[in-house]
Every structure is written in C-alpha cells, then in structure tokens.
Amino acid sequence: MEAVIRNFNENGFAILRGVLEPVTLEAVKHECEVLVAELATHRYAEGKLTDTYPDAAFEIRLIRLYENYPDETPTIFRSELHREGFFGMFAHPALLELAGIILGPEIRLYPNYSVRPKLPENRRTEVLWHQDAGYTSKEADVLRMMNVWTPLVPVNVENGCMEFIPGSHKWGVVPHEKDEYYLRIHDDYIKPVEADAVRIEILPGDVVIFSNLMFHRGLPNRASHIRWSLDWRYQDATQPTLRTTHGHLLHSQRAPDMIVKDAKAWAQLEFS
Ligand SMILES: O=C(O)CCC(=O)C(=O)O
C-alpha cells in the first residue's frame, strides 16, 4: 500500500495487479452483455440489422451490430450504468479503502463514470492527450481526486491501452484545444514530453489509479476485437464537483445515512 501511495504522489499513477475478483468482473461483463443485447434488439426493430448475432463473443458482437453504420457506434455508456452489476466495481472495498487513505473519509463517486467499448479503427474512440481536469475547468487543480481505469479484456498497444506521462500531474491545468471529437492538450505542452509516455498494459482484474491532472490518452484500437474498459473517479466529498452534476456518496463519517448502501439502491439512482 505504501508503494502504491508513493507512486501515486510522485509519478501521478500506480498500477494495482489482481485487485478485482472474478465475481466483480463477471457481474460487470454481464451488465455490458445485457446492454449490447438491448442495442441489438433495438437496431433489429429499426430495420438496421437482419441478424442480432446472439452467439457472437463479447469482444466482437458490437462490431457486428454496427458493421454498416460506423458513425453510429456507441463510444461510451454513462446513464446506462445504474444497474446492479456495476455497483460492486464502483464501490469495491479495496478501492474505497485506498481512496480513504488518499482523500479522507468523505468519498463521492465523481459524476464522470463510464464504460467504453473501443471499437477497432474508429477515430471516434481515439481519446487524445488530455487531463481530466482540462474537461472540468481551469480551477479543477483544487479537486482532490483518485481516478480509476480498468479493462475487461487484456489491453496493450495494439488494442488501445492508455498512455501516461509520469510526473505531469505536478504541472497544473494546462491549455486544451477542441479537436474533432475530444479536447487535446496544446502542442506546446505535450510535444516536449510525449517521448516520456508509458504504456499501461494490464489485465482484467488489474486497475490503474491516476491523478485528475495526469497527461494521458487512450491509443487507437488496431486489433480486430473490442477493447472494453471502465473508468471512474473518487473525490473528496467535502469539495464541490465544479460540474453541474453531483455524483453519489459512497463513504461518509459525517452523513452515513446518505451513502448509496447497496446494488439495489445504486440501480434506482441516475447518472447525476
Ligand atoms: O479509455 C480510454 O481510451 C480513455 C479513457 C480516459 O481518457 C479516461 O479515463 O480519462
């Protein structure tokens, strides 16, 4: 635990291997499969499919559903995540314990939690160099946060793993520009350090925690399967979110009655 905290503070990130048990991963994967099945039914009803590919593998099925409509592929699920199977991941005891050490006892799930199905060779899924704080505001360097990213398939350079610039969390919020689909860090800030990028090649069950100020990107997927992943963030709940949304309280000493207490309660809430 000490090494994890030291890496998080000094480099801006730390990898934790094998933290998530198969039961947690399976519950999340099951919910993702249900989501995909719902999309298949919907597209079939719309007349955009002649087959719903029920037997296609998890890493492939979405590709089939959108084969003839690359501009319609989903790139991110957010409001869809209030289903019971996601709670065990977002409220995982080991992650909340770590967040407690880094952030203190008041912990909210920040209103930025996602599942990303990164489809191959689709520019809409290539997340450019950015800081998460860059999407929030220039003042977001005051936010005390612990960001989390984890894959549902093994990730590597070929299928679009994350890349980080170690130490970049110490440089404040830098200027971002709007590109076609995402914000990107201004060239003056990323070009001089781009060669220092480290690849985060990890397996299902592993997580990487990182700073809200970390320079990072998600590489393009050049494999022939989907790179499924989740990302979410914990924040010191005594602070404002600096967004119009409020997130959800997961741990609290001062208002224990206000926390999301279990998967059923989570499923009744909304992305907010
Ligand atoms: O998953 C990706 O490719 C990018 C994710 C990301 O940028 C994030 O979690 O902040």
mmCIF file of C-alpha atoms and ligand atoms in Angstrom:
data_model
loop_
_atom_site.group_PDB
_atom_site.id
_atom_site.type_symbol
_atom_site.label_atom_id
_atom_site.label_comp_id
_atom_site.label_asym_id
_atom_site.label_seq_id
_atom_site.Cartn_x
_atom_site.Cartn_y
_atom_site.Cartn_z
ATOM 1 C CA MET A 1 0.000 0.000 0.000
ATOM 2 C CA GLU A 2 2.875 2.382 0.837
ATOM 3 C CA ALA A 3 4.459 1.881 -2.604
ATOM 4 C CA VAL A 4 1.090 2.500 -4.267
ATOM 5 C CA ILE A 5 0.596 5.785 -2.436
ATOM 6 C CA ARG A 6 4.210 6.821 -3.115
ATOM 7 C CA ASN A 7 3.840 6.129 -6.872
ATOM 8 C CA PHE A 8 0.508 7.945 -6.958
ATOM 9 C CA ASN A 9 2.015 11.008 -5.279
ATOM 10 C CA GLU A 10 5.358 11.037 -7.102
ATOM 11 C CA ASN A 11 4.507 9.778 -10.601
ATOM 12 C CA GLY A 12 0.786 10.610 -10.646
ATOM 13 C CA PHE A 13 -0.290 6.990 -11.113
ATOM 14 C CA ALA A 14 0.043 3.464 -9.709
ATOM 15 C CA ILE A 15 -0.876 0.050 -11.083
ATOM 16 C CA LEU A 16 -2.528 -2.485 -8.752
ATOM 17 C CA ARG A 17 -2.481 -6.041 -10.059
ATOM 18 C CA GLY A 18 -5.294 -8.528 -9.464
ATOM 19 C CA VAL A 19 -7.419 -6.351 -7.146
ATOM 20 C CA LEU A 20 -10.788 -7.155 -8.707
ATOM 21 C CA GLU A 21 -12.093 -10.672 -8.165
ATOM 22 C CA PRO A 22 -13.698 -12.712 -10.986
ATOM 23 C CA VAL A 23 -17.155 -12.281 -9.382
ATOM 24 C CA THR A 24 -16.907 -8.468 -9.629
ATOM 25 C CA LEU A 25 -15.682 -8.632 -13.229
ATOM 26 C CA GLU A 26 -18.327 -11.169 -14.240
ATOM 27 C CA ALA A 27 -21.133 -9.011 -12.829
ATOM 28 C CA VAL A 28 -19.912 -6.010 -14.842
ATOM 29 C CA LYS A 29 -19.405 -8.051 -18.001
ATOM 30 C CA HIS A 30 -22.889 -9.500 -17.637
ATOM 31 C CA GLU A 31 -24.423 -5.998 -17.450
ATOM 32 C CA CYS A 32 -22.424 -4.966 -20.543
ATOM 33 C CA GLU A 33 -23.710 -8.034 -22.394
ATOM 34 C CA VAL A 34 -27.276 -7.100 -21.434
ATOM 35 C CA LEU A 35 -26.678 -3.562 -22.725
ATOM 36 C CA VAL A 36 -25.383 -4.922 -26.025
ATOM 37 C CA ALA A 37 -28.336 -7.315 -26.310
ATOM 38 C CA GLU A 38 -30.731 -4.378 -25.796
ATOM 39 C CA LEU A 39 -28.980 -2.433 -28.560
ATOM 40 C CA ALA A 40 -29.228 -5.473 -30.854
ATOM 41 C CA THR A 41 -32.976 -5.733 -30.265
ATOM 42 C CA HIS A 42 -33.421 -2.016 -30.832
ATOM 43 C CA ARG A 43 -31.423 -1.950 -34.074
ATOM 44 C CA TYR A 44 -33.218 -5.016 -35.358
ATOM 45 C CA ALA A 45 -36.560 -3.310 -34.698
ATOM 46 C CA GLU A 46 -35.284 -0.196 -36.519
ATOM 47 C CA GLY A 47 -34.524 -2.324 -39.575
ATOM 48 C CA LYS A 48 -30.766 -1.735 -39.376
ATOM 49 C CA LEU A 49 -29.952 -5.430 -38.842
ATOM 50 C CA THR A 50 -31.131 -8.683 -40.339
ATOM 51 C CA ASP A 51 -29.389 -10.733 -37.600
ATOM 52 C CA THR A 52 -28.799 -9.808 -33.934
ATOM 53 C CA TYR A 53 -25.712 -12.073 -33.663
ATOM 54 C CA PRO A 54 -26.731 -13.593 -30.289
ATOM 55 C CA ASP A 55 -23.835 -16.083 -30.369
ATOM 56 C CA ALA A 56 -21.072 -13.577 -31.144
ATOM 57 C CA ALA A 57 -18.382 -13.190 -28.450
ATOM 58 C CA PHE A 58 -18.422 -10.223 -26.053
ATOM 59 C CA GLU A 59 -15.291 -8.802 -27.770
ATOM 60 C CA ILE A 60 -16.976 -8.921 -31.201
ATOM 61 C CA ARG A 61 -20.762 -8.545 -31.012
ATOM 62 C CA LEU A 62 -20.957 -4.717 -31.104
ATOM 63 C CA ILE A 63 -18.741 -4.705 -34.192
ATOM 64 C CA ARG A 64 -21.301 -6.868 -35.984
ATOM 65 C CA LEU A 65 -24.229 -4.730 -34.820
ATOM 66 C CA TYR A 66 -22.743 -1.560 -36.329
ATOM 67 C CA GLU A 67 -20.829 -3.036 -39.299
ATOM 68 C CA ASN A 68 -22.651 -0.909 -41.845
ATOM 69 C CA TYR A 69 -23.012 2.187 -39.640
ATOM 70 C CA PRO A 70 -19.551 3.154 -38.240
ATOM 71 C CA ASP A 71 -20.749 6.667 -37.345
ATOM 72 C CA GLU A 72 -23.458 5.238 -35.077
ATOM 73 C CA THR A 73 -21.243 3.002 -32.901
ATOM 74 C CA PRO A 74 -21.557 3.774 -29.184
ATOM 75 C CA THR A 75 -18.263 5.109 -27.791
ATOM 76 C CA ILE A 76 -19.257 5.487 -24.154
ATOM 77 C CA PHE A 77 -22.019 4.356 -21.751
ATOM 78 C CA ARG A 78 -22.840 6.551 -18.752
ATOM 79 C CA SER A 79 -26.527 6.927 -17.967
ATOM 80 C CA GLU A 80 -26.846 3.191 -18.714
ATOM 81 C CA LEU A 81 -24.625 2.215 -15.750
ATOM 82 C CA HIS A 82 -27.225 2.382 -12.987
ATOM 83 C CA ARG A 83 -27.689 -1.389 -12.997
ATOM 84 C CA GLU A 84 -26.935 -3.656 -10.058
ATOM 85 C CA GLY A 85 -23.874 -5.387 -11.542
ATOM 86 C CA PHE A 86 -21.827 -2.183 -11.722
ATOM 87 C CA PHE A 87 -22.074 -1.357 -8.013
ATOM 88 C CA GLY A 88 -19.518 -3.949 -6.874
ATOM 89 C CA MET A 89 -16.914 -2.328 -9.097
ATOM 90 C CA PHE A 90 -17.596 1.327 -8.275
ATOM 91 C CA ALA A 91 -17.945 0.617 -4.534
ATOM 92 C CA HIS A 92 -15.190 -2.012 -4.359
ATOM 93 C CA PRO A 93 -13.948 -2.202 -0.711
ATOM 94 C CA ALA A 94 -10.237 -2.276 -1.634
ATOM 95 C CA LEU A 95 -10.611 0.796 -3.850
ATOM 96 C CA LEU A 96 -12.677 2.663 -1.268
ATOM 97 C CA GLU A 97 -10.041 1.830 1.357
ATOM 98 C CA LEU A 98 -7.329 3.277 -0.889
ATOM 99 C CA ALA A 99 -9.476 6.306 -1.682
ATOM 100 C CA GLY A 100 -9.970 6.753 2.073
ATOM 101 C CA ILE A 101 -6.198 6.935 2.608
ATOM 102 C CA ILE A 102 -5.695 9.379 -0.276
ATOM 103 C CA LEU A 103 -8.840 11.516 0.079
ATOM 104 C CA GLY A 104 -10.111 11.063 3.638
ATOM 105 C CA PRO A 105 -13.379 9.598 4.937
ATOM 106 C CA GLU A 106 -15.837 11.594 2.802
ATOM 107 C CA ILE A 107 -15.821 9.891 -0.597
ATOM 108 C CA ARG A 108 -18.062 10.528 -3.551
ATOM 109 C CA LEU A 109 -18.194 8.797 -6.887
ATOM 110 C CA TYR A 110 -17.486 11.819 -9.078
ATOM 111 C CA PRO A 111 -20.079 12.425 -11.837
ATOM 112 C CA ASN A 112 -17.798 11.042 -14.539
ATOM 113 C CA TYR A 113 -18.111 7.251 -14.674
ATOM 114 C CA SER A 114 -18.055 5.312 -17.922
ATOM 115 C CA VAL A 115 -17.867 2.051 -19.764
ATOM 116 C CA ARG A 116 -16.021 2.377 -23.082
ATOM 117 C CA PRO A 117 -16.356 -0.136 -25.875
ATOM 118 C CA LYS A 118 -13.415 0.933 -28.055
ATOM 119 C CA LEU A 119 -14.214 -0.471 -31.490
ATOM 120 C CA PRO A 120 -11.344 -1.102 -33.911
ATOM 121 C CA GLU A 121 -10.254 1.501 -36.461
ATOM 122 C CA ASN A 122 -12.814 4.083 -35.402
ATOM 123 C CA ARG A 123 -11.492 7.616 -34.818
ATOM 124 C CA ARG A 124 -14.441 8.405 -32.553
ATOM 125 C CA THR A 125 -12.909 6.140 -29.897
ATOM 126 C CA GLU A 126 -9.356 7.519 -30.012
ATOM 127 C CA VAL A 127 -9.075 9.682 -26.883
ATOM 128 C CA LEU A 128 -6.393 12.364 -27.394
ATOM 129 C CA TRP A 129 -3.821 13.640 -24.867
ATOM 130 C CA HIS A 130 -5.735 15.399 -22.104
ATOM 131 C CA GLN A 131 -6.056 15.958 -18.383
ATOM 132 C CA ASP A 132 -9.435 15.060 -16.904
ATOM 133 C CA ALA A 133 -9.262 18.418 -15.117
ATOM 134 C CA GLY A 134 -8.999 20.011 -18.596
ATOM 135 C CA TYR A 135 -12.569 18.861 -19.262
ATOM 136 C CA THR A 136 -13.800 20.336 -15.961
ATOM 137 C CA SER A 137 -12.326 23.836 -15.597
ATOM 138 C CA LYS A 138 -9.091 25.791 -15.200
ATOM 139 C CA GLU A 139 -9.760 25.748 -11.447
ATOM 140 C CA ALA A 140 -10.034 21.935 -11.303
ATOM 141 C CA ASP A 141 -6.491 21.572 -9.934
ATOM 142 C CA VAL A 142 -8.023 22.150 -6.484
ATOM 143 C CA LEU A 143 -10.098 18.969 -6.752
ATOM 144 C CA ARG A 144 -8.819 16.115 -4.589
ATOM 145 C CA MET A 145 -9.443 13.042 -6.689
ATOM 146 C CA MET A 146 -8.355 9.483 -7.332
ATOM 147 C CA ASN A 147 -9.150 8.345 -10.888
ATOM 148 C CA VAL A 148 -9.502 4.660 -11.727
ATOM 149 C CA TRP A 149 -9.260 2.808 -15.057
ATOM 150 C CA THR A 150 -9.671 -0.954 -15.552
ATOM 151 C CA PRO A 151 -10.048 -3.236 -18.601
ATOM 152 C CA LEU A 152 -12.494 -6.099 -19.266
ATOM 153 C CA VAL A 153 -10.094 -7.601 -21.849
ATOM 154 C CA PRO A 154 -6.270 -7.685 -21.719
ATOM 155 C CA VAL A 155 -5.071 -4.302 -23.044
ATOM 156 C CA ASN A 156 -1.932 -3.490 -24.976
ATOM 157 C CA VAL A 157 -0.596 -1.063 -27.567
ATOM 158 C CA GLU A 158 -2.347 -2.909 -30.367
ATOM 159 C CA ASN A 159 -5.887 -2.757 -28.965
ATOM 160 C CA GLY A 160 -5.676 0.746 -27.484
ATOM 161 C CA CYS A 161 -4.272 0.792 -23.958
ATOM 162 C CA MET A 162 -3.788 4.003 -22.002
ATOM 163 C CA GLU A 163 -0.586 6.045 -22.053
ATOM 164 C CA PHE A 164 0.555 8.349 -19.228
ATOM 165 C CA ILE A 165 3.265 10.997 -18.893
ATOM 166 C CA PRO A 166 4.776 10.311 -15.435
ATOM 167 C CA GLY A 167 5.057 13.399 -13.244
ATOM 168 C CA SER A 168 2.763 15.530 -15.428
ATOM 169 C CA HIS A 169 0.267 15.803 -12.525
ATOM 170 C CA LYS A 170 2.613 18.409 -10.995
ATOM 171 C CA TRP A 171 2.217 20.919 -13.833
ATOM 172 C CA GLY A 172 -1.268 22.323 -13.067
ATOM 173 C CA VAL A 173 -4.134 22.523 -15.563
ATOM 174 C CA VAL A 174 -2.617 23.279 -18.999
ATOM 175 C CA PRO A 175 -4.445 24.731 -22.052
ATOM 176 C CA HIS A 176 -6.580 22.315 -24.092
ATOM 177 C CA GLU A 177 -7.951 22.768 -27.624
ATOM 178 C CA LYS A 178 -11.050 21.271 -29.224
ATOM 179 C CA ASP A 179 -10.245 18.616 -31.807
ATOM 180 C CA GLU A 180 -12.874 16.807 -33.906
ATOM 181 C CA TYR A 181 -14.230 14.563 -31.144
ATOM 182 C CA TYR A 182 -12.213 15.300 -27.988
ATOM 183 C CA LEU A 183 -10.176 18.001 -26.303
ATOM 184 C CA ARG A 184 -6.399 17.774 -26.713
ATOM 185 C CA ILE A 185 -3.531 19.305 -24.754
ATOM 186 C CA HIS A 186 -1.970 22.195 -26.667
ATOM 187 C CA ASP A 187 1.123 21.068 -28.655
ATOM 188 C CA ASP A 188 3.401 23.468 -26.726
ATOM 189 C CA TYR A 189 2.742 21.397 -23.593
ATOM 190 C CA ILE A 190 2.595 17.837 -24.934
ATOM 191 C CA LYS A 191 5.249 17.770 -27.695
ATOM 192 C CA PRO A 192 8.258 18.331 -25.371
ATOM 193 C CA VAL A 193 7.255 15.391 -23.120
ATOM 194 C CA GLU A 194 5.489 12.975 -25.476
ATOM 195 C CA ALA A 195 8.545 10.705 -25.739
ATOM 196 C CA ASP A 196 8.303 10.019 -21.974
ATOM 197 C CA ALA A 197 4.907 8.301 -22.350
ATOM 198 C CA VAL A 198 4.498 4.965 -20.586
ATOM 199 C CA ARG A 199 2.061 2.305 -21.806
ATOM 200 C CA ILE A 200 -0.385 0.888 -19.311
ATOM 201 C CA GLU A 201 -0.621 -2.728 -20.486
ATOM 202 C CA ILE A 202 -2.748 -4.501 -17.890
ATOM 203 C CA LEU A 203 -5.181 -7.418 -17.493
ATOM 204 C CA PRO A 204 -8.778 -7.791 -16.310
ATOM 205 C CA GLY A 205 -8.623 -7.648 -12.501
ATOM 206 C CA ASP A 206 -5.835 -5.027 -12.554
ATOM 207 C CA VAL A 207 -6.576 -1.339 -12.026
ATOM 208 C CA VAL A 208 -4.567 1.795 -12.578
ATOM 209 C CA ILE A 209 -5.214 4.774 -10.332
ATOM 210 C CA PHE A 210 -4.151 8.217 -11.526
ATOM 211 C CA SER A 211 -4.322 11.915 -10.819
ATOM 212 C CA ASN A 212 -7.009 14.196 -12.226
ATOM 213 C CA LEU A 213 -4.102 16.267 -13.615
ATOM 214 C CA MET A 214 -2.258 13.390 -15.339
ATOM 215 C CA PHE A 215 -1.480 13.928 -19.054
ATOM 216 C CA HIS A 216 -2.962 10.768 -20.604
ATOM 217 C CA ARG A 217 -4.565 9.341 -23.728
ATOM 218 C CA GLY A 218 -6.243 6.165 -24.980
ATOM 219 C CA LEU A 219 -4.445 4.785 -28.052
ATOM 220 C CA PRO A 220 -6.393 3.785 -31.186
ATOM 221 C CA ASN A 221 -7.589 0.194 -31.376
ATOM 222 C CA ARG A 222 -5.807 -1.545 -34.264
ATOM 223 C CA ALA A 223 -6.853 -5.074 -33.240
ATOM 224 C CA SER A 224 -9.873 -6.925 -34.599
ATOM 225 C CA HIS A 225 -11.827 -7.058 -31.318
ATOM 226 C CA ILE A 226 -13.386 -4.506 -28.957
ATOM 227 C CA ARG A 227 -11.292 -3.038 -26.124
ATOM 228 C CA TRP A 228 -13.841 -2.897 -23.303
ATOM 229 C CA SER A 229 -12.907 -0.822 -20.232
ATOM 230 C CA LEU A 230 -14.309 1.190 -17.321
ATOM 231 C CA ASP A 231 -13.135 4.469 -15.885
ATOM 232 C CA TRP A 232 -14.431 6.307 -12.839
ATOM 233 C CA ARG A 233 -13.245 8.755 -10.203
ATOM 234 C CA TYR A 234 -13.472 9.209 -6.431
ATOM 235 C CA GLN A 235 -13.473 12.706 -4.981
ATOM 236 C CA ASP A 236 -13.212 14.247 -1.523
ATOM 237 C CA ALA A 237 -16.939 14.834 -0.971
ATOM 238 C CA THR A 238 -16.346 17.926 1.150
ATOM 239 C CA GLN A 239 -15.488 19.728 -2.117
ATOM 240 C CA PRO A 240 -17.796 20.889 -4.917
ATOM 241 C CA THR A 241 -17.640 18.875 -8.158
ATOM 242 C CA LEU A 242 -17.203 22.009 -10.323
ATOM 243 C CA ARG A 243 -19.701 20.397 -12.695
ATOM 244 C CA THR A 244 -23.470 20.767 -12.915
ATOM 245 C CA THR A 245 -23.802 17.170 -11.707
ATOM 246 C CA HIS A 246 -23.242 15.970 -8.132
ATOM 247 C CA GLY A 247 -22.127 12.339 -8.196
ATOM 248 C CA HIS A 248 -23.026 9.839 -5.461
ATOM 249 C CA LEU A 249 -21.752 9.495 -1.895
ATOM 250 C CA LEU A 250 -20.069 6.115 -1.286
ATOM 251 C CA HIS A 251 -18.455 6.564 2.141
ATOM 252 C CA SER A 252 -19.071 9.096 4.885
ATOM 253 C CA GLN A 253 -18.468 9.594 8.582
ATOM 254 C CA ARG A 254 -20.473 12.798 8.832
ATOM 255 C CA ALA A 255 -23.538 11.615 6.854
ATOM 256 C CA PRO A 256 -23.514 7.802 6.836
ATOM 257 C CA ASP A 257 -27.263 7.697 6.089
ATOM 258 C CA MET A 258 -26.670 9.441 2.776
ATOM 259 C CA ILE A 259 -24.377 6.862 1.187
ATOM 260 C CA VAL A 260 -25.510 4.559 -1.624
ATOM 261 C CA LYS A 261 -25.820 1.481 0.529
ATOM 262 C CA ASP A 262 -26.098 -1.386 -1.944
ATOM 263 C CA ALA A 263 -26.554 -2.506 -5.536
ATOM 264 C CA LYS A 264 -30.350 -2.155 -5.407
ATOM 265 C CA ALA A 265 -30.086 1.453 -4.225
ATOM 266 C CA TRP A 266 -27.484 2.143 -6.944
ATOM 267 C CA ALA A 267 -29.807 0.769 -9.635
ATOM 268 C CA GLN A 268 -32.562 3.167 -8.542
ATOM 269 C CA LEU A 269 -30.355 6.243 -8.974
ATOM 270 C CA GLU A 270 -29.445 8.126 -12.143
ATOM 271 C CA PHE A 271 -26.286 9.491 -13.692
ATOM 272 C CA SER A 272 -26.196 12.868 -11.981
HETATM 273 O O1 LIG B 1 -10.244 4.582 -22.260
HETATM 274 C C1 LIG B 1 -9.670 5.390 -22.983
HETATM 275 O O2 LIG B 1 -9.202 5.099 -24.081
HETATM 276 C C2 LIG B 1 -9.500 6.801 -22.488
HETATM 277 C C3 LIG B 1 -10.013 6.960 -21.098
HETATM 278 C C4 LIG B 1 -9.664 8.269 -20.484
HETATM 279 O O3 LIG B 1 -9.105 9.141 -21.071
HETATM 280 C C5 LIG B 1 -10.041 8.492 -19.088
HETATM 281 O O4 LIG B 1 -10.492 7.570 -18.409
HETATM 282 O O5 LIG B 1 -9.871 9.641 -18.616
#
